[in-house]
Coordinates of C-alpha atoms and ligand atoms in Angstrom, one line a residue:
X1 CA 112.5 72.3 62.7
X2 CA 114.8 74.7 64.4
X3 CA 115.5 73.6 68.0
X4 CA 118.5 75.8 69.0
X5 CA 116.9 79.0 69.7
X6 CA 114.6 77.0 72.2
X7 CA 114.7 77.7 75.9
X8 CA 115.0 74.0 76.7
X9 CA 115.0 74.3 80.6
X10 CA 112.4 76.9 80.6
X11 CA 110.5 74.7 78.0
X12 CA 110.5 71.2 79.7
X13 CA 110.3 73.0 83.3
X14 CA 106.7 74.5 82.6
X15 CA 106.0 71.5 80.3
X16 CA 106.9 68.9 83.5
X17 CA 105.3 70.6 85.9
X18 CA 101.9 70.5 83.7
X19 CA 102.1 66.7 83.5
X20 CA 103.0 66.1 87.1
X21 CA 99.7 68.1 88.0
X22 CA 97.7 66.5 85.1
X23 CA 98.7 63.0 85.2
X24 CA 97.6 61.8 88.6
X25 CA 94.4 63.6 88.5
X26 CA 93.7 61.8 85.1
X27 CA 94.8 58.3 86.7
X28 CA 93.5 58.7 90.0
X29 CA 90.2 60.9 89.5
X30 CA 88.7 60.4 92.7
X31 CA 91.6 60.9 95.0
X32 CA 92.8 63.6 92.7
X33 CA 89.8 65.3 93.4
X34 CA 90.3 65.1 97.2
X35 CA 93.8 66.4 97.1
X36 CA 93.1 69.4 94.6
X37 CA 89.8 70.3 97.4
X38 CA 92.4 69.9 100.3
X39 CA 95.0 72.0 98.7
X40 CA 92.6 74.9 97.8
X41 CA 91.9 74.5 101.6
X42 CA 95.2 74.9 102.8
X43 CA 96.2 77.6 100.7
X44 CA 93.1 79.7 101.4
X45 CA 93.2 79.1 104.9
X46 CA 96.7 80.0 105.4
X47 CA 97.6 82.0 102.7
X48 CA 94.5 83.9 101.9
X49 CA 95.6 86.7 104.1
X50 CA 98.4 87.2 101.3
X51 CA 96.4 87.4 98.4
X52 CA 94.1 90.3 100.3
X53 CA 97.1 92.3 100.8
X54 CA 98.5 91.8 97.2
X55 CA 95.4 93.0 96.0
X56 CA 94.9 96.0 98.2
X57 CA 98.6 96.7 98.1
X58 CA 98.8 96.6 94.5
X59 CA 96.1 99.5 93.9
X60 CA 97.7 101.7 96.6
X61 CA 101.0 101.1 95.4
X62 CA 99.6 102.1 91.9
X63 CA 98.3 105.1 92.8
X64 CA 100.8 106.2 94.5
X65 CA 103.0 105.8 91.5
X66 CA 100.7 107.4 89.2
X67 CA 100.7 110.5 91.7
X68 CA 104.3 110.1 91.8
X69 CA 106.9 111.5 89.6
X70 CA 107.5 108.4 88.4
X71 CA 104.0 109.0 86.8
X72 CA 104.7 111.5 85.0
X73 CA 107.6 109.6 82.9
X74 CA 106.6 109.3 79.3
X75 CA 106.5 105.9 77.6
X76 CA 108.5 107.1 74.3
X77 CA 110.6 110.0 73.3
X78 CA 109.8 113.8 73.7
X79 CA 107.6 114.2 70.9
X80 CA 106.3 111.2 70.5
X81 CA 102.0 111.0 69.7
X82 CA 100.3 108.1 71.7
X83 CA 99.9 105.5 69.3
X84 CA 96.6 105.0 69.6
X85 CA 93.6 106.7 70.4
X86 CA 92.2 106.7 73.8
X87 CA 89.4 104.7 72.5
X88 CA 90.9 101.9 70.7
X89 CA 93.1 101.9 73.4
X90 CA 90.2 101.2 76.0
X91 CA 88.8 99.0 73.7
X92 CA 91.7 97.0 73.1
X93 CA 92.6 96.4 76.9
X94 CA 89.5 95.5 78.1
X95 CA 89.6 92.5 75.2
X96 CA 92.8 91.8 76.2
X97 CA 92.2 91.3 79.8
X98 CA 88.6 89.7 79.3
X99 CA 87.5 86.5 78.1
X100 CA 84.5 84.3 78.2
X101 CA 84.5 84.2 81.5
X102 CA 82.7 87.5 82.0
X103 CA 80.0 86.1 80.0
X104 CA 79.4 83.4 82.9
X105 CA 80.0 85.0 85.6
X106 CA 78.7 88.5 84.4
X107 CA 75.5 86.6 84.2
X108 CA 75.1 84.1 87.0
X109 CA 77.8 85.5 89.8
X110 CA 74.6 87.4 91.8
X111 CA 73.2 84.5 92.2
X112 CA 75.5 82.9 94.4
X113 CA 75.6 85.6 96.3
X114 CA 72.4 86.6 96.8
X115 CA 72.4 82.6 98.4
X116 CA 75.4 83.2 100.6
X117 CA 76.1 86.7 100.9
X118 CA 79.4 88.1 102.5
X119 CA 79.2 89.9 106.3
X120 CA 77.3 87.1 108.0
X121 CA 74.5 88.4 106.1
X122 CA 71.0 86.3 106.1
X123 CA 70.7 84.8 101.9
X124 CA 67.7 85.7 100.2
X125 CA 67.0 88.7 102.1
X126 CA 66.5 92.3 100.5
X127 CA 70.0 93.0 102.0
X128 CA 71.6 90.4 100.4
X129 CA 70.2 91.0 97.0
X130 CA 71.7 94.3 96.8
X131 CA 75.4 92.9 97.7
X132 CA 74.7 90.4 95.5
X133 CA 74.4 92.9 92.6
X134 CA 77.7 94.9 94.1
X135 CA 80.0 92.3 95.1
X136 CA 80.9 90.8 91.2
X137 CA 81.1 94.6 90.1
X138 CA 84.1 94.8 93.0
X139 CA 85.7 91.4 91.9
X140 CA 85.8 92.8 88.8
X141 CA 87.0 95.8 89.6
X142 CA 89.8 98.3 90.3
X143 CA 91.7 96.0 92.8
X144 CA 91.7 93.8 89.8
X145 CA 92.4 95.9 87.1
X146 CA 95.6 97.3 89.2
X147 CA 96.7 93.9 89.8
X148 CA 96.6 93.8 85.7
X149 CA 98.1 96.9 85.1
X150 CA 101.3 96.5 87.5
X151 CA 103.2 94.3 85.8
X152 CA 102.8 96.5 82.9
X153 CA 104.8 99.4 84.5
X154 CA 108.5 97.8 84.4
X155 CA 107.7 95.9 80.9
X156 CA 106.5 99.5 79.6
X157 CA 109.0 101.4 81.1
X158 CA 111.5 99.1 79.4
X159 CA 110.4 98.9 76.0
X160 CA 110.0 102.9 75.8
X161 CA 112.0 104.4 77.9
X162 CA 115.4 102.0 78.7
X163 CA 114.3 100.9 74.7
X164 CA 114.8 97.5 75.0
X165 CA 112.2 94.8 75.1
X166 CA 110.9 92.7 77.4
X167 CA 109.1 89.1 76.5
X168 CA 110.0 87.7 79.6
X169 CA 109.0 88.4 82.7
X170 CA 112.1 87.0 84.0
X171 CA 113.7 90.2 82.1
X172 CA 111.6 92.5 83.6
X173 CA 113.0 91.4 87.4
X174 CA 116.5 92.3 85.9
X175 CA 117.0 95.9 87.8
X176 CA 116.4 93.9 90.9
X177 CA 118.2 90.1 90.3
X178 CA 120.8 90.8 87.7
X179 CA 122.7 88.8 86.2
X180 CA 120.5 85.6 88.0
X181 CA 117.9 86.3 85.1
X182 CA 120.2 84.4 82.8
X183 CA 120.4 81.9 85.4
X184 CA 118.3 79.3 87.5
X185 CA 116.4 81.9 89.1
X186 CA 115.0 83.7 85.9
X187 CA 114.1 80.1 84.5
X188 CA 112.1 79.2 88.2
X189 CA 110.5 82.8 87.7
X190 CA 109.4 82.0 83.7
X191 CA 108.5 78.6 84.9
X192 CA 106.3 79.9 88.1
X193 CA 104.3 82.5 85.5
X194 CA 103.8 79.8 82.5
X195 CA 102.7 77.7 85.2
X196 CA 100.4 80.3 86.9
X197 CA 98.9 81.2 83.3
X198 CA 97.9 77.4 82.7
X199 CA 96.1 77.6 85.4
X200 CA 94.6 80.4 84.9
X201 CA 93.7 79.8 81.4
X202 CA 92.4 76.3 82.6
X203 CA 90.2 78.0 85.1
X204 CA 88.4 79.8 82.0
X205 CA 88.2 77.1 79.3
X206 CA 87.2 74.6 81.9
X207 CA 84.4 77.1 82.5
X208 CA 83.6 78.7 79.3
X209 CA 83.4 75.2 77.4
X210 CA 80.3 73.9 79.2
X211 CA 78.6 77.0 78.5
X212 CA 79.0 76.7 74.9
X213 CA 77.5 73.3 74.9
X214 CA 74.3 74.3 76.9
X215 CA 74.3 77.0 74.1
X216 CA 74.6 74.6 71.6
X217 CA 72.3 72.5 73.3
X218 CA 69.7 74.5 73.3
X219 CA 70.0 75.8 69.8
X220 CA 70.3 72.4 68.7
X221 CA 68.3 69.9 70.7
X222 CA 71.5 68.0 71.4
X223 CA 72.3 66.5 74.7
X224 CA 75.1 68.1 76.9
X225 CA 77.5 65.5 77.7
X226 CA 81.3 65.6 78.9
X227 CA 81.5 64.1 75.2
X228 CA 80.5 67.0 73.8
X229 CA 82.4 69.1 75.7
X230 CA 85.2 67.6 75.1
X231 CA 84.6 68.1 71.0
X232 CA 83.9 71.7 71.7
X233 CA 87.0 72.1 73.4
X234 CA 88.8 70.1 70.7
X235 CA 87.5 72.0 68.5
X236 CA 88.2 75.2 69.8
X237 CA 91.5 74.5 69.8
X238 CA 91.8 72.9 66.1
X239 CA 90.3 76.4 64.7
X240 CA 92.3 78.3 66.4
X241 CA 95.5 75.6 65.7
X242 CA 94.6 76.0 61.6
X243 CA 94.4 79.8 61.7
X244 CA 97.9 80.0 63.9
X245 CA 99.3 77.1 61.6
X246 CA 98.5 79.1 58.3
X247 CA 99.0 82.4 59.3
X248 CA 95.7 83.7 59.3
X249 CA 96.8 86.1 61.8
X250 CA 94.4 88.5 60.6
X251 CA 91.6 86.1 60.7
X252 CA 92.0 86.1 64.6
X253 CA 91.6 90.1 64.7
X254 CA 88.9 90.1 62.9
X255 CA 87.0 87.8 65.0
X256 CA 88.4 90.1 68.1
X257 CA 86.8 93.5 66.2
X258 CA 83.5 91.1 65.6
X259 CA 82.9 90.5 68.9
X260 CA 83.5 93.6 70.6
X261 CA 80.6 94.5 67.6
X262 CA 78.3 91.5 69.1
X263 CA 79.2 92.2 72.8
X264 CA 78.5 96.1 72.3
X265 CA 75.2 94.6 70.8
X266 CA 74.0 92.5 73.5
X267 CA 74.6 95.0 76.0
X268 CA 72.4 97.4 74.4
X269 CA 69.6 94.8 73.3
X270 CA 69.2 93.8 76.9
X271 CA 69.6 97.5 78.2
X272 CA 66.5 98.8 75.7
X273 CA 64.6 95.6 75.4
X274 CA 65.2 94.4 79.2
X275 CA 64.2 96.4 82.1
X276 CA 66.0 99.5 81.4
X277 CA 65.1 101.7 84.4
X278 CA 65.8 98.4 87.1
X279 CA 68.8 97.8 85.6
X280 CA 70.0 101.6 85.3
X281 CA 68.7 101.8 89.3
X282 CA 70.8 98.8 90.5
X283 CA 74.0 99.5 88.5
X284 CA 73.8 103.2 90.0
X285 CA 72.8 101.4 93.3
X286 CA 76.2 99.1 93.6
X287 CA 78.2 101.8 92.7
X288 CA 77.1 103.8 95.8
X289 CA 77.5 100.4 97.8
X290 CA 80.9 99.5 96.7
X291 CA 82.5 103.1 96.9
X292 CA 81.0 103.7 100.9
X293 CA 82.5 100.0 101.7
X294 CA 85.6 99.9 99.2
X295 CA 88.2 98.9 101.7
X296 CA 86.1 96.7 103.9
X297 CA 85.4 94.5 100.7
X298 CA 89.5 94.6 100.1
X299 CA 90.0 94.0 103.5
X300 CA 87.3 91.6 104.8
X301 CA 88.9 88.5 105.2
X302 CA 86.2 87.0 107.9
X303 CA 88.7 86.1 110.9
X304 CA 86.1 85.3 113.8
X305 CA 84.3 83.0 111.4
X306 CA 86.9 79.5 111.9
X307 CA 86.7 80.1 115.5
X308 CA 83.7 77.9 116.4
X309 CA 81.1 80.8 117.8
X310 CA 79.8 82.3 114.3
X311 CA 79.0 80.7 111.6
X312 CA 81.7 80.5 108.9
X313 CA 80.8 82.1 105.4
X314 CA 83.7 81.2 103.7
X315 CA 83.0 84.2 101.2
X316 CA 86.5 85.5 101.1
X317 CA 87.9 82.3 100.5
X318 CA 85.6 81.1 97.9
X319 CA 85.2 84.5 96.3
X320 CA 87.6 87.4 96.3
X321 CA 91.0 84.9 97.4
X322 CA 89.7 83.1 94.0
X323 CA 89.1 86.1 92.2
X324 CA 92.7 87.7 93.2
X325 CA 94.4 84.8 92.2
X326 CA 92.8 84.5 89.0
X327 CA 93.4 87.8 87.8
X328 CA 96.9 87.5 89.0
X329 CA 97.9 84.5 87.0
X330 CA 96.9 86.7 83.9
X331 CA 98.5 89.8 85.5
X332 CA 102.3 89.3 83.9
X333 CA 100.6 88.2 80.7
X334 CA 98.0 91.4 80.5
X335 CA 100.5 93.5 81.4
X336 CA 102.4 92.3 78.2
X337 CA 99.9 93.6 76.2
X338 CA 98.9 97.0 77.9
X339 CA 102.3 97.5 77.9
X340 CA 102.7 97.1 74.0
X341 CA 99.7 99.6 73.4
X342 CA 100.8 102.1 75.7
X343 CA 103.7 103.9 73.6
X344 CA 103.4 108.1 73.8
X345 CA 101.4 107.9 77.6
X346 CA 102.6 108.5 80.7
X347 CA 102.6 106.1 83.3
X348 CA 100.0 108.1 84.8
X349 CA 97.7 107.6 82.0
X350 CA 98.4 104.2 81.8
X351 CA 97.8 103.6 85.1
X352 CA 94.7 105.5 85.7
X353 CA 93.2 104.3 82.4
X354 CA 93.0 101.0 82.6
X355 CA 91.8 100.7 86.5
X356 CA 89.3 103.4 84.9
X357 CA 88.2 101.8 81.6
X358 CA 88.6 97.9 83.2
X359 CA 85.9 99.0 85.6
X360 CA 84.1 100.7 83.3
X361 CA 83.2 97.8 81.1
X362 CA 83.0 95.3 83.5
X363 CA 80.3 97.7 85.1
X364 CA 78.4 97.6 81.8
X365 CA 78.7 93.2 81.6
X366 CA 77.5 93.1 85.5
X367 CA 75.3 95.8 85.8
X368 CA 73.5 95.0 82.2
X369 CA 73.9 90.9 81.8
X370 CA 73.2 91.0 85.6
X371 CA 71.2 92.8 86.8
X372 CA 68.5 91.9 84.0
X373 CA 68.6 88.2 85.1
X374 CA 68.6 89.3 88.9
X375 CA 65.0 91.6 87.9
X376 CA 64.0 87.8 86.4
X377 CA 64.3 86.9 89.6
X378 CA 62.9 89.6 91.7
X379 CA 60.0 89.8 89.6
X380 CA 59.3 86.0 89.5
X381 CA 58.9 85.6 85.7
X382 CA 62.0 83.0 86.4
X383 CA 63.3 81.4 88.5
X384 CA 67.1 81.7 87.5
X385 CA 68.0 80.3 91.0
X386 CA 65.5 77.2 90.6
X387 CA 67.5 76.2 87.6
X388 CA 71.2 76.7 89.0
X389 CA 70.7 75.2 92.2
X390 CA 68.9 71.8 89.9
X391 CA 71.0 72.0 86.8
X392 CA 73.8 73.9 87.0
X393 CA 75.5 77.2 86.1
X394 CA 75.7 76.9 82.7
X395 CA 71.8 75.8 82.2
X396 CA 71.0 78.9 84.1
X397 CA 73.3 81.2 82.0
X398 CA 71.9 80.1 79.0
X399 CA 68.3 80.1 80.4
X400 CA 68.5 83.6 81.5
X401 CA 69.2 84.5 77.6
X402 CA 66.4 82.6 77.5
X403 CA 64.2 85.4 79.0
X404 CA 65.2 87.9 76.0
X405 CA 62.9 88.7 72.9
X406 CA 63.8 87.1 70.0
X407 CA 65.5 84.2 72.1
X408 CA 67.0 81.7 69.5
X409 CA 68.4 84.9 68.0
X410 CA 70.1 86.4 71.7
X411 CA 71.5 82.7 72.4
X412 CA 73.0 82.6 69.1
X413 CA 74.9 85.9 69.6
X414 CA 76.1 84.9 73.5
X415 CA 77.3 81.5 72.2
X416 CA 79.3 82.4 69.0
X417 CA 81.0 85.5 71.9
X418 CA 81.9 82.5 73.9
X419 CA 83.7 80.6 71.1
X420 CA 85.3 83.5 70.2
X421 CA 86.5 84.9 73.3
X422 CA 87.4 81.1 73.9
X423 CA 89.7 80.9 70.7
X424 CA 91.1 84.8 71.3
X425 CA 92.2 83.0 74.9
X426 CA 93.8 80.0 73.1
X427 CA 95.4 82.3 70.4
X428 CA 97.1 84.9 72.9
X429 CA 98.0 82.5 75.8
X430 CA 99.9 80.7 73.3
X431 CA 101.6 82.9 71.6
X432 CA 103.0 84.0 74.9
X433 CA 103.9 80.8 76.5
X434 CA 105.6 79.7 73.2
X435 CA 107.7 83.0 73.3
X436 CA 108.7 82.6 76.6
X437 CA 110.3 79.6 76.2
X438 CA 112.6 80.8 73.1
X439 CA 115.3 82.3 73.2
X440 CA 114.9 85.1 70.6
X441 CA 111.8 85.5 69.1
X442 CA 112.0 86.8 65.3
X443 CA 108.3 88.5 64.6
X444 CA 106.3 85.7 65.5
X445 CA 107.4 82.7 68.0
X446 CA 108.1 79.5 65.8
X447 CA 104.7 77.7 64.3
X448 CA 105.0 74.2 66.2
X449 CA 106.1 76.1 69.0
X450 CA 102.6 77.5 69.5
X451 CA 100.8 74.6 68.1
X452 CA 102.3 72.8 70.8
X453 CA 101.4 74.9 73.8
X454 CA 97.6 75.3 72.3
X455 CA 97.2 71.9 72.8
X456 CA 99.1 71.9 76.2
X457 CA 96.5 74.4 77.0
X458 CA 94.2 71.8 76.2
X459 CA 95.2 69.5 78.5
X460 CA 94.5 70.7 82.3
X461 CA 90.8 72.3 81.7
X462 CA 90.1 69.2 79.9
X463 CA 91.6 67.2 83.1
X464 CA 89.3 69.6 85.3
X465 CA 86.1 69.2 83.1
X466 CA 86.5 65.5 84.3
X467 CA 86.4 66.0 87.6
X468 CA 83.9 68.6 87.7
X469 CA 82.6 71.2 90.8
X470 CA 83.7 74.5 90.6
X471 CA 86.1 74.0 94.2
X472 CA 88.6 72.1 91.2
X473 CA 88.1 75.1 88.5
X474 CA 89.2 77.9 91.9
X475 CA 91.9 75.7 92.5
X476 CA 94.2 75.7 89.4
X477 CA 94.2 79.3 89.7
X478 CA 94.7 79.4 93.4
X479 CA 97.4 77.3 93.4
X480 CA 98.9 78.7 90.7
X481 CA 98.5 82.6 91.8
X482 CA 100.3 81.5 94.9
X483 CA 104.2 82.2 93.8
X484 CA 103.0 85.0 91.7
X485 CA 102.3 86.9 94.4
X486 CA 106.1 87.1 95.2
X487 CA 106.8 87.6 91.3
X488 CA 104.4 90.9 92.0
X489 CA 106.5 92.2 94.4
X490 CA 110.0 91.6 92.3
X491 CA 108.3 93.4 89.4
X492 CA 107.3 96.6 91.7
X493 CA 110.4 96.9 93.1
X494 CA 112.3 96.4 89.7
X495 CA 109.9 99.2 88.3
X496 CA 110.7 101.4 91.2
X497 CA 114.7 100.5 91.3
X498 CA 115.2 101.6 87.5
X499 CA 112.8 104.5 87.3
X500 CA 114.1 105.9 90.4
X501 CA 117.7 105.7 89.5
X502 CA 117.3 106.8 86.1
X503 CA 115.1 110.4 87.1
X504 CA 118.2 110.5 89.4
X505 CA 120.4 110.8 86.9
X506 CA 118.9 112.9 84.5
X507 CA 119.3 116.0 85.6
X508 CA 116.3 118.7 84.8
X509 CA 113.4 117.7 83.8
X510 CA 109.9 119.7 83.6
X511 CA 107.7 118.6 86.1
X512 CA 104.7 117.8 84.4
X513 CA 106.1 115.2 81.9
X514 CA 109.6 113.3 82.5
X515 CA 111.5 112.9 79.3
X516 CA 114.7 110.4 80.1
X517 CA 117.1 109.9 77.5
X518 CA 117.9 106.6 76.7
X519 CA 121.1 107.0 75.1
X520 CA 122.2 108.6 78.5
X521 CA 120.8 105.9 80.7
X522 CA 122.2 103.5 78.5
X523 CA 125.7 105.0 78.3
X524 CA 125.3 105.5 82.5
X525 CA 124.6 101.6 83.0
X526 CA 127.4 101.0 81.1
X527 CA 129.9 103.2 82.2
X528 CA 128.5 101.4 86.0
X529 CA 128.9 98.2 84.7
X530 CA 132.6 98.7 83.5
X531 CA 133.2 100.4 87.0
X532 CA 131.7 97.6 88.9
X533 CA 133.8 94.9 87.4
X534 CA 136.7 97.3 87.6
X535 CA 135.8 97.4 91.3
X536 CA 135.9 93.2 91.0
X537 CA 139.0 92.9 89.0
X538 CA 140.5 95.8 91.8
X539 CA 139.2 93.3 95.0
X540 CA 140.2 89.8 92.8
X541 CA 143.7 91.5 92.6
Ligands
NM2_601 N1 89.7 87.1 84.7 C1 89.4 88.4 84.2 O1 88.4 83.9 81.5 C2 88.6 85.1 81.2 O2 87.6 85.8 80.9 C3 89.9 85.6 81.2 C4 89.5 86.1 83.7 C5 91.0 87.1 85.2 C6 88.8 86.9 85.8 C7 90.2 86.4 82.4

């Protein structure tokens, strides 16, 4: 087993910091349960402000870049052809940043709100319904998909256009922290965002696994327990474990091209065989909605409600603050990927493309899965409602698939998309948290390296299935968002810092694309280096 090319402090930082959260909630369930409710409290309360401005921030910041002339910088040299085509490249992303979770909420998230909807407005009511249908599309939207995209920019920028890669997100702060990137404070940052992703990923799994089991369930006859649940996880993880183990890397995009087959599949089935001309009304409906209130929603962070005269809705807190968070623990991990798959755009492109195509299909899952359960509703041939408020989310998931022609069929397809999307989670979030915490990675990040973080991956949603309610599942992200929102900044200002300087320095360029040389900037940081230590050596002296 080779050791040496571990990040040890990096490794047993992230690792420690999982136990010391997982431990006492496994020992002390009950209190833990309290104390994880009471945190999510505190941090929304007070710091809830914060995550509304990241998000907002982050999408004007982007599109001010795009618009910028740092926009127009290519990722790659003069000539170079965008690797791939605009729609794999869509199509890609969207996998990349989605998981099972869209499934769930995609399905069921109306239905919260059409109970408590935001703006003090009265649930149940014909006003609320049509919030109800709006408000997941905006959770899911462009605030989010720019809080994917940014970390994206300085990893891009450095793997294309300063030509040297980036695993690290630690690495991509280096314009702004230096040499501290080899120290302390680039292991805290690798830490925070291993950290961050856990909890993240333990929001999903914790979520996506009892949906599997009511799928199973009801293909099967078999009783939904936390025992099965816990297999289902297990197993999850042992699939994907083998296929990493043995190298059936290919086996893993496979199953990725298969489901984007069986999700493009559902969407249509429900769209022709559901109610087409509802569905097409509503979607067209929220648009409308969330364009006309845009920055209220980003903004809206409900500041008369604590203060004893109005009711309190607690809708930002328990809704977009969640949501922000969520998407920003997977932020410096998407960005990873969009990053890789961006060579020959600009930054421009990249930008606009994935707050564009992100929405897009998250329009198609909310508007389609959605809104056909919501007509359910409306109409009274279900009572999806009934069932969530009596039996839970996942029973009402499952029960709305229920509703479709050809039933067994329908919940066959959603459930086998869950598994997948579950093991495309485990397969990708590992691969990433084993290569942060080496120190070179040579292809692939060593075997027992991953295995290991799989089932550390394991090990928090597992924790959280335990204690159940959906407060603990917001939590782990919440919590964990927290000091990425800081990490956010570091990487917009690094991203700013180098593309700046560099467009400084190379003189002439043509204005609708930015070529930089690399073997000039690279030449130019050196030649600064050797001047700066000069400078030292000069002051030492
Ligand atoms: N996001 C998109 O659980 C998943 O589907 C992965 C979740 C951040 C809400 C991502």
């Amino acid at each position: 087993m080779k050791t040496k090319i571990i990040d040890w402090p990096t490794f047993i930082g992230a690792f420690f910091l999982l136990l010391a959260v997982t431990v006492p909630l496994i020992l002390f369930p009950e209190q833990g349960q309290e104390v994880v409710l009471a945190a999510k409290d505190y941090m929304t309360k007070n710091f809830g402000v914060l995550f509304m401005l990241m998000g907002i921030g982050v999408f004007l910041f982007l599109i001010y870049v795009a618009f910028s002339k740092n926009g127009h910088v290519k990722l790659g040299d003069k000539d170079e052809k965008q690797e791939f085509g605009t729609f794999s490249w869509a199509a890609m992303l969207f996998c990349a940043g989605i998981g099972s979770s869209i499934l769930y909420w995609g399905t069921i998230e109306w239905a919260y709100y059409y109970q408590s909807p935001p703006f003090g407005m009265e649930g149940g009511t014909k006003e609320a319904i049509q919030w109800a249908s709006a408000y997941g599309i905006f959770h899911w939207g462009p605030i989010a998909w720019a809080i994917y995209t940014l970390p994206a920019l300085p990893i891009a920028y450095f793997y294309y256009v300063r030509k040297k890669p980036v695993l690290k997100i630690s690495e991509a702060c280096r314009p702004l922290i230096g040499k501290r990137a080899d120290g302390p404070i680039g292991t805290i940052i690798d830490v925070l965002f291993m950290f961050g992703l856990m909890g993240g990923a333990g929001t999903t799994l914790a979520l996506g696994t009892p949906m599997i089991a009511q799928g199973i369930s009801s293909l099967t006859g078999v009783e939904v327990t936390i025992g099965l649940k816990t297999v289902i996880l297990v197993v999850c993880t042992v699939i994907f474990a083998v296929s990493a183990y043995t190298g059936l890397k290919k086996g893993i995009k496979v199953l990725s091209d298969i489901n984007l087959w069986l999700a493009f599949f559902l969407l249509g089935f429900i769209f022709i065989f559901g109610p087409t001309r509802f569905i097409a009304e509503t979607t067209t409906n929220s648009l409308g909605l969330l364009l006309d209130n845009f920055f209220h929603m980003s903004t809206w962070t409900e500041p008369f409600g604590n203060l004893g005269q109005f009711e309190e809705t607690l809708f930002p807190e328990s809704w977009t603050i969640f949501y922000w968070a969520w998407w920003l623990v997977y932020a410096p991990f998407v960005g990873l990927f969009i990053a890789r798959i961006s060579r020959g755009r600009t930054i421009r492109q990249m930008i606009l493309g994935t707050i564009i195509y992100g929405t897009l299909g998250s329009i198609l899952f909310f508007g389609i899965v959605g809104n056909f359960g919501m007509y359910m509703q409306m109409t009274g041939e279900f009572d999806v409602i009934g069932v969530l408020n009596n039996q839970g989310a996942p029973a009402a998931i499952i029960s709305v698939m229920d509703q479709l022609p050809l039933a067994p069929l329908m919940i066959g397809i959603f459930t086998v998309l869950a598994i997948i999307f579950l093991a495309t989670t485990f397969d990708s979030s590992s691969y990433i948290l084993a290569s942060v915490v080496q120190k070179q990675v040579e292809e692939e990040p060593l075997r027992w390296n991953r295995l290991f973080w799989a089932f550390a991956l394991c090990l928090l949603p597992l924790t959280l299935m335990y204690l159940g309610g959906l407060g603990t599942l917001q939590t782990a992200s919440i919590v964990g968002g927290f000091p990425l929102i800081i990490i956010m900044i570091m990487l917009a200002w690094s991203f700013m810092k180098a593309s700046n300087a560099d467009i400084k320095a190379s003189e002439g360029y043509e204005p609708k694309t930015i070529n930089l040389d690399s073997e000039k900037i690279h030449k130019r940081l050196k030649r600064k280096k050797k001047d700066d230590e000069n400078d030292k050596d000069s002051r030492v002296g």
